[in-house]
Tab-separated table of C-alpha atoms in Angstrom:
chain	number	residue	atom	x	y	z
A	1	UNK	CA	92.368	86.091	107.210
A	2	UNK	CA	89.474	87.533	105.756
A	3	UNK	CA	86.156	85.868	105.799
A	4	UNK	CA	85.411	84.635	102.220
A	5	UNK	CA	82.506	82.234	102.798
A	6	UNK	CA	84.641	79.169	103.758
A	7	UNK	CA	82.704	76.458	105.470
A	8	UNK	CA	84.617	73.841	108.005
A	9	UNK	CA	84.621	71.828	105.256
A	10	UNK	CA	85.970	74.426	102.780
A	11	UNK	CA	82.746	75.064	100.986
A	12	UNK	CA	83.054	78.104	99.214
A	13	UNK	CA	81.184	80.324	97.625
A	14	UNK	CA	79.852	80.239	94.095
A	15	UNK	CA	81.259	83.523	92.883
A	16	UNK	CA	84.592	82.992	93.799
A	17	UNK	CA	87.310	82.562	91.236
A	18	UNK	CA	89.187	79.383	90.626
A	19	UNK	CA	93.585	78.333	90.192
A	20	UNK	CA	94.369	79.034	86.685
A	21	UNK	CA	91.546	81.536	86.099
A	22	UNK	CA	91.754	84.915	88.170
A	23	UNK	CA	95.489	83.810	89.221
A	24	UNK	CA	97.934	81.488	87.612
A	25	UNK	CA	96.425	81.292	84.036
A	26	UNK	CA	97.788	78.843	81.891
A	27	UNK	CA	97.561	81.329	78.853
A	28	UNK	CA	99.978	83.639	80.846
A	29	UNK	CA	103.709	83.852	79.577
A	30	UNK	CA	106.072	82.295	81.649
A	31	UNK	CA	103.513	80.181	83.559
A	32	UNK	CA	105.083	76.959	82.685
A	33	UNK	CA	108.494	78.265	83.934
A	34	UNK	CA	106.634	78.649	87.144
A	35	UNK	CA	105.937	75.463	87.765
A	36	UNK	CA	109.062	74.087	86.825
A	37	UNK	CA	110.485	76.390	89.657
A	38	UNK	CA	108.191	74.182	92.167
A	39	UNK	CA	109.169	71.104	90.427
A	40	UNK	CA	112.924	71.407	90.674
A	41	UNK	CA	112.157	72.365	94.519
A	42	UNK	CA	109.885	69.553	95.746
A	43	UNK	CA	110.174	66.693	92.823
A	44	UNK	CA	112.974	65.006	94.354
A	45	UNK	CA	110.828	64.542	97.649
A	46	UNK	CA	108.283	63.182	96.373
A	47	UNK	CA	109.771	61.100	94.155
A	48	UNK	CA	111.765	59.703	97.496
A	49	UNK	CA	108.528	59.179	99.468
A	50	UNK	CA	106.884	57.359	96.567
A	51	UNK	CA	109.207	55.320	95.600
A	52	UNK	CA	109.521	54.485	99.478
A	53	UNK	CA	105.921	53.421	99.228
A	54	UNK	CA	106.912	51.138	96.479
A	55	UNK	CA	106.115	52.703	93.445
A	56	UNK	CA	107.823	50.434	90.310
A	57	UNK	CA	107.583	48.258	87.911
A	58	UNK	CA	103.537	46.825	87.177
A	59	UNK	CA	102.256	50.143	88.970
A	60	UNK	CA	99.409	52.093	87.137
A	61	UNK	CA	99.325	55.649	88.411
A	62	UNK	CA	97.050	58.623	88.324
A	63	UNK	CA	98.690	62.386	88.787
A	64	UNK	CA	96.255	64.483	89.460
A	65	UNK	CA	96.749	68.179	88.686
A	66	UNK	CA	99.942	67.382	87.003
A	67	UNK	CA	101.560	70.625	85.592
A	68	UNK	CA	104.164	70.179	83.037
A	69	UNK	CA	104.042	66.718	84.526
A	70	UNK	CA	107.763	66.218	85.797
A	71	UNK	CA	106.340	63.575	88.484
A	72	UNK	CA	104.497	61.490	86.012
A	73	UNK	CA	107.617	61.461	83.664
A	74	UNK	CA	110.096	60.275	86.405
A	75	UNK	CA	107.712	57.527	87.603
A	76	UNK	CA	107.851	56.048	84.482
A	77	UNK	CA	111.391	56.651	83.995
A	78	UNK	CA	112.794	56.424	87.157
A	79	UNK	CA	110.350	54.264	88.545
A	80	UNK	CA	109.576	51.922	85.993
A	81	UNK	CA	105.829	52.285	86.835
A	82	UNK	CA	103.585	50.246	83.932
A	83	UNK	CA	101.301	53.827	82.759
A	84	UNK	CA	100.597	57.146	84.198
A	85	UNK	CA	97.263	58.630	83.284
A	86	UNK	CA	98.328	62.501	83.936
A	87	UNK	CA	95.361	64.917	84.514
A	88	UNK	CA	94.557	68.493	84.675
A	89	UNK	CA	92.082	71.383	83.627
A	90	UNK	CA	94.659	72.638	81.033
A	91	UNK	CA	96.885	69.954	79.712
A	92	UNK	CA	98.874	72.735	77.540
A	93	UNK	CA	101.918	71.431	79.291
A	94	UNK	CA	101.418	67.942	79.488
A	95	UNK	CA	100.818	67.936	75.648
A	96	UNK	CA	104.261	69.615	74.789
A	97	UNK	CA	106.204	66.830	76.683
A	98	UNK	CA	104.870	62.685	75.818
A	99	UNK	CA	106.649	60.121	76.580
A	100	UNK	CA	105.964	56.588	75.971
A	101	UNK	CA	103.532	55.064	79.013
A	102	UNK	CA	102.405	58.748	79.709
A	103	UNK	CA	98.783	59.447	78.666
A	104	UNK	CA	96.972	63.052	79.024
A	105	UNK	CA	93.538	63.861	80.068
A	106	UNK	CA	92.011	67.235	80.761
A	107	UNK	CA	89.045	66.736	83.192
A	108	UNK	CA	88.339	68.263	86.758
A	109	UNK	CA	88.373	66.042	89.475
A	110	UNK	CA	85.679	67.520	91.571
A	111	UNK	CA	83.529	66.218	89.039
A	112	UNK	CA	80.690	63.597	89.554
A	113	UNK	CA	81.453	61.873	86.135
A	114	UNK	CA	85.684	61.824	86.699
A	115	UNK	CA	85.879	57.898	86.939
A	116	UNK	CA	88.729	57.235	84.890
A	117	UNK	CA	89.263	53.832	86.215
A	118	UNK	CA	91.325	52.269	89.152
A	119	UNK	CA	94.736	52.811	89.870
A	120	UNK	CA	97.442	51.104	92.331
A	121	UNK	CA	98.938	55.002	93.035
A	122	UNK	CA	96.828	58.293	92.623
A	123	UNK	CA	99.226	61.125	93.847
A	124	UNK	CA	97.997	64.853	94.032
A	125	UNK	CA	100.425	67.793	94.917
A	126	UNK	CA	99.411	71.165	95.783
A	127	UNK	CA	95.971	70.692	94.460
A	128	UNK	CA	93.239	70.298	97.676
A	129	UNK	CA	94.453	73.647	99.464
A	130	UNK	CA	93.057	75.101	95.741
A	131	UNK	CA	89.716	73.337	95.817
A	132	UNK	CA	86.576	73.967	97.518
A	133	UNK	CA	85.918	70.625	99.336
A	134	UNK	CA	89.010	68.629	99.970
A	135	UNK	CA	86.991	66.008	102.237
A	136	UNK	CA	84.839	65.360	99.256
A	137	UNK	CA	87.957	65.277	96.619
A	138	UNK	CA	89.914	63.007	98.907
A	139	UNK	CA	86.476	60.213	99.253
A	140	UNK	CA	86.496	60.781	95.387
A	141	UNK	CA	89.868	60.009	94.964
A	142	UNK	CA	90.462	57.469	97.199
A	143	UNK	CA	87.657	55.531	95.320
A	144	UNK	CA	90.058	55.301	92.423
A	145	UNK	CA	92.200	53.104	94.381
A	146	UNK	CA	92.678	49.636	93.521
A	147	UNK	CA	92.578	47.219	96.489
A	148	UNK	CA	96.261	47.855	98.467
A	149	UNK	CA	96.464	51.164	96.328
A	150	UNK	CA	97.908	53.968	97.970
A	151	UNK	CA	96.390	58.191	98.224
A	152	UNK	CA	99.123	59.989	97.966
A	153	UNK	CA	98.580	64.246	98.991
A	154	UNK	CA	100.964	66.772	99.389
A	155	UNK	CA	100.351	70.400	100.475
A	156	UNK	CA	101.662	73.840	101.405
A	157	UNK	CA	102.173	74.247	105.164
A	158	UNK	CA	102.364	78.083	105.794
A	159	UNK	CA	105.118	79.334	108.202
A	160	UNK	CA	105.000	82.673	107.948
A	161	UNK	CA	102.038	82.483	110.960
A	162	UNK	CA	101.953	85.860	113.719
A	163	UNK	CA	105.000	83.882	115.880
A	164	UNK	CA	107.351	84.121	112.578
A	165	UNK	CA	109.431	87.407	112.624
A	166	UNK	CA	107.728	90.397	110.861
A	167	UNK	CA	110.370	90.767	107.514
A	168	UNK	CA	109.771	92.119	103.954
A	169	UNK	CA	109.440	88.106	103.041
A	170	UNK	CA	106.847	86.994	106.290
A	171	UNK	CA	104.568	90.038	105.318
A	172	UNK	CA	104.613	89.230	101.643
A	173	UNK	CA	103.701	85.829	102.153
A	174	UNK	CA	101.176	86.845	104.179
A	175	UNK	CA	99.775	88.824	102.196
A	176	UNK	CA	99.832	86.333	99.348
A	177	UNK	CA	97.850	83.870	101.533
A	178	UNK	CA	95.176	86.116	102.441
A	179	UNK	CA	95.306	87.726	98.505
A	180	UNK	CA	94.959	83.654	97.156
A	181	UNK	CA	92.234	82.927	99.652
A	182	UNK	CA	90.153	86.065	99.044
A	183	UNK	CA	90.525	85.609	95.084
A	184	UNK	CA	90.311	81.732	94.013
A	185	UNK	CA	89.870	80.339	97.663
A	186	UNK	CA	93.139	78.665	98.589
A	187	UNK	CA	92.735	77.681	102.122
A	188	UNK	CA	96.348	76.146	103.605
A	189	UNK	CA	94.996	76.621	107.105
A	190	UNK	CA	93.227	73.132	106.044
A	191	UNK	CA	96.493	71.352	105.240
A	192	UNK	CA	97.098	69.855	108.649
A	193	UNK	CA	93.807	67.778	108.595
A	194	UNK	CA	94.758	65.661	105.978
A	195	UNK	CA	95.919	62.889	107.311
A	196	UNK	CA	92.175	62.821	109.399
A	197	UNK	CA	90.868	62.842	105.573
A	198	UNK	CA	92.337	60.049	104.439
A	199	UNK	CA	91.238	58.109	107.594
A	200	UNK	CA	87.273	59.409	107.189
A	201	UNK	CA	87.823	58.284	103.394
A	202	UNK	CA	88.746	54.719	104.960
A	203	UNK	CA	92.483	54.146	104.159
A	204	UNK	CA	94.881	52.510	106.571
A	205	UNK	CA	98.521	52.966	107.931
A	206	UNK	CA	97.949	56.597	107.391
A	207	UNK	CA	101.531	58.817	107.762
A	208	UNK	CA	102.675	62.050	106.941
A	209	UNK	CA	105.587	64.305	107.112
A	210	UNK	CA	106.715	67.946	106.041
A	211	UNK	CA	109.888	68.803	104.175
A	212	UNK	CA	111.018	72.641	104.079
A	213	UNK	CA	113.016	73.550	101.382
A	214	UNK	CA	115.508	76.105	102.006
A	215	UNK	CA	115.357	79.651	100.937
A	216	UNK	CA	118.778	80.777	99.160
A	217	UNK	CA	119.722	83.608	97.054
A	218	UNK	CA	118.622	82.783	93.570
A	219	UNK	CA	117.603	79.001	94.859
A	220	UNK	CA	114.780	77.727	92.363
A	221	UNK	CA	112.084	77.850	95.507
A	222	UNK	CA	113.169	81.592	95.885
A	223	UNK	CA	112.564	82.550	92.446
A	224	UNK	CA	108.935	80.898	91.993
A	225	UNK	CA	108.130	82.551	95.338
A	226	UNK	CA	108.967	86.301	93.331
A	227	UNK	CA	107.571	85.081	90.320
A	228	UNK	CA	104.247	83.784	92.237
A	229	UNK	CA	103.933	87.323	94.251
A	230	UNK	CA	104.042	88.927	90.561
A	231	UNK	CA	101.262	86.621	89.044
A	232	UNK	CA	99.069	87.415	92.367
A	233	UNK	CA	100.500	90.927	92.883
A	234	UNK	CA	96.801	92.220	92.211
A	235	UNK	CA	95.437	90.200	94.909
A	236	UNK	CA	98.402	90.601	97.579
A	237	UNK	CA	98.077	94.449	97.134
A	238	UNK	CA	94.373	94.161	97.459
A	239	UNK	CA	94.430	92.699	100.763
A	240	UNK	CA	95.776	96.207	101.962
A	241	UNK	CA	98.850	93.629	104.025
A	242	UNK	CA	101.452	95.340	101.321
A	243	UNK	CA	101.758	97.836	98.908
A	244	UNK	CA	103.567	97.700	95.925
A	245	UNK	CA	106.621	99.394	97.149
A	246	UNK	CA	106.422	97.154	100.018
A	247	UNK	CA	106.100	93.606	97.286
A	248	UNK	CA	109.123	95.029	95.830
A	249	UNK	CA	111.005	95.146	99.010
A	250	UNK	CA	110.362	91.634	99.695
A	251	UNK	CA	111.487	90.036	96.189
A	252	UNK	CA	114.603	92.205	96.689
A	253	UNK	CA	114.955	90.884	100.408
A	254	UNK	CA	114.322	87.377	98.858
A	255	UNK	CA	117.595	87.492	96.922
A	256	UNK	CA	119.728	88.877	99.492
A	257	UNK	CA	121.891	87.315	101.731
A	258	UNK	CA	120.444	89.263	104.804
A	259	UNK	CA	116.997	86.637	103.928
A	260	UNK	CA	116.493	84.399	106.798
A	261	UNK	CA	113.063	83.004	106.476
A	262	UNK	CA	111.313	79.623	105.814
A	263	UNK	CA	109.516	78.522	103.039
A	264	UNK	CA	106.291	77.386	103.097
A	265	UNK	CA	106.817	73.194	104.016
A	266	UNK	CA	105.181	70.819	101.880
A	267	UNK	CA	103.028	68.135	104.052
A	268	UNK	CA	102.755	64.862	102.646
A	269	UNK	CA	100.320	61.994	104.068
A	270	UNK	CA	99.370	59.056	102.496
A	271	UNK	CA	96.819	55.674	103.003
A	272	UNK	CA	96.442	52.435	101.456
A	273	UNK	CA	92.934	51.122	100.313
A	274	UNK	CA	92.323	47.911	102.446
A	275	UNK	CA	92.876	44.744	100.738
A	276	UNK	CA	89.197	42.552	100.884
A	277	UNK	CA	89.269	39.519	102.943
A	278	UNK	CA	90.039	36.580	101.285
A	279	UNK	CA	91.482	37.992	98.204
């Protein structure tokens, strides 16, 4: 990929853009729809996993970067978790959907003021590989957690690496990667050292896994991979990987039964805050 200014640590530079502003804007039709595509991918997942970790009944939860906030309505009503406090930069989407237990804050969590309080789950999905410091948002969040709370992270995991076959679909996604990193500084090469995050930031019993949806004609994970390569088509094309001809190719190849490649996985790790001796 090209170099964009990336530290180690993710540190980027100050010009670059930002998720939801150059790429992904709230304010653009459709956008919504998007993320409900992701949602009906990877919500029953993570719903699985946390529940697994024994989200329920008494829990108070934060969802950070929560969308149209699918996760934080099916902990409370699947779940039976006591409150969600949902947060984003835009809570357009949040707003249109309350439910009782459910509250709505717009804030940005790589902020030195965002204390909102302490929480027995915080849960964040597909929002470090966006920002420019996930070591320092992971510390930050991770001080949110009640004693025995649990950091819950999930991630893209990019398999469309040099060893995948060279299709319409691997060079697309490719290209999207390099387009996202070179535009608002999405960085999935990171994803992999979470888990070491969450130990630095002092949790315990720290676990992941990956789950890799498949792809399948019209599949819901198919379509917000087209309908992602449109919002970022600028970028993609920019990275000179693909041309437009070429984009088109691959949402055509996408939705053909000839398509044989793998989604991006979603990585999931997780920690629990150390109880105090004594307590």
């Amino acid at each position: 990929m090209a170099d964009t200014g990336l530290s180690p640590d993710g540190a980027g530079s100050p010009d670059e853009g930002r998720y939801g502003e150059r790429v992904f804007r709230p304010d653009q039709g459709g956008e919504g729809d998007r993320i409900d595509l992701g949602a009906l991918t990877y919500d029953d997942t993570s719903m699985a996993r946390l529940r697994t970790l024994g989200a329920g009944p008494g829990w108070t939860c934060l969802e950070v970067g929560a969308g149209t906030g699918t996760v934080a309505r099916r902990l409370l009503e699947e779940a039976g978790v006591a409150e969600v406090l949902a947060v984003d930069r835009d809570v357009r989407f949040l707003a249109a959907h309350p439910v009782t237990g459910l509250s709505v804050l717009q804030a940005d969590v790589t902020a030195d003021d965002f204390t909102p309080g302490t929480f027995r789950l915080v849960h964040a999905r597909f929002v470090l590989m966006h920002l420019p410091s996930p070591r320092r948002t992971v510390a930050g969040l991770s001080r949110l957690l009640a004693p025995g709370g649990v950091l819950v992270v999930s991630d893209a995991v990019d398999l469309t690496t040099a060893s995948a076959p060279d299709t319409p679909y691997t060079r697309a996604m490719r290209a999207m990667w390099q387009g996202l990193r070179d535009s608002i500084g999405t960085d999935v090469t990171r994803v992999p050292r979470h888990p070491e995050l969450l130990r630095e930031a002092g949790l315990e019993s720290v676990a992941a896994e990956i789950h890799v949806p498949p792809l399948q004609p019209g599949s819901p994970i198919s379509r917000f991979w087209a309908d992602t390569w449109e919002r970022a088509r600028e970028a993609m094309v920019g990275t000179g990987l693909v041309d437009d001809g070429q984009l088109d190719e691959a949402v055509r190849y996408l939705d053909s039964p000839g398509c044989t490649g793998l989604s991006a996985g979603m990585l999931t790790a997780w920690g629990w805050k150390p109880v105090p001796e004594g307590s």
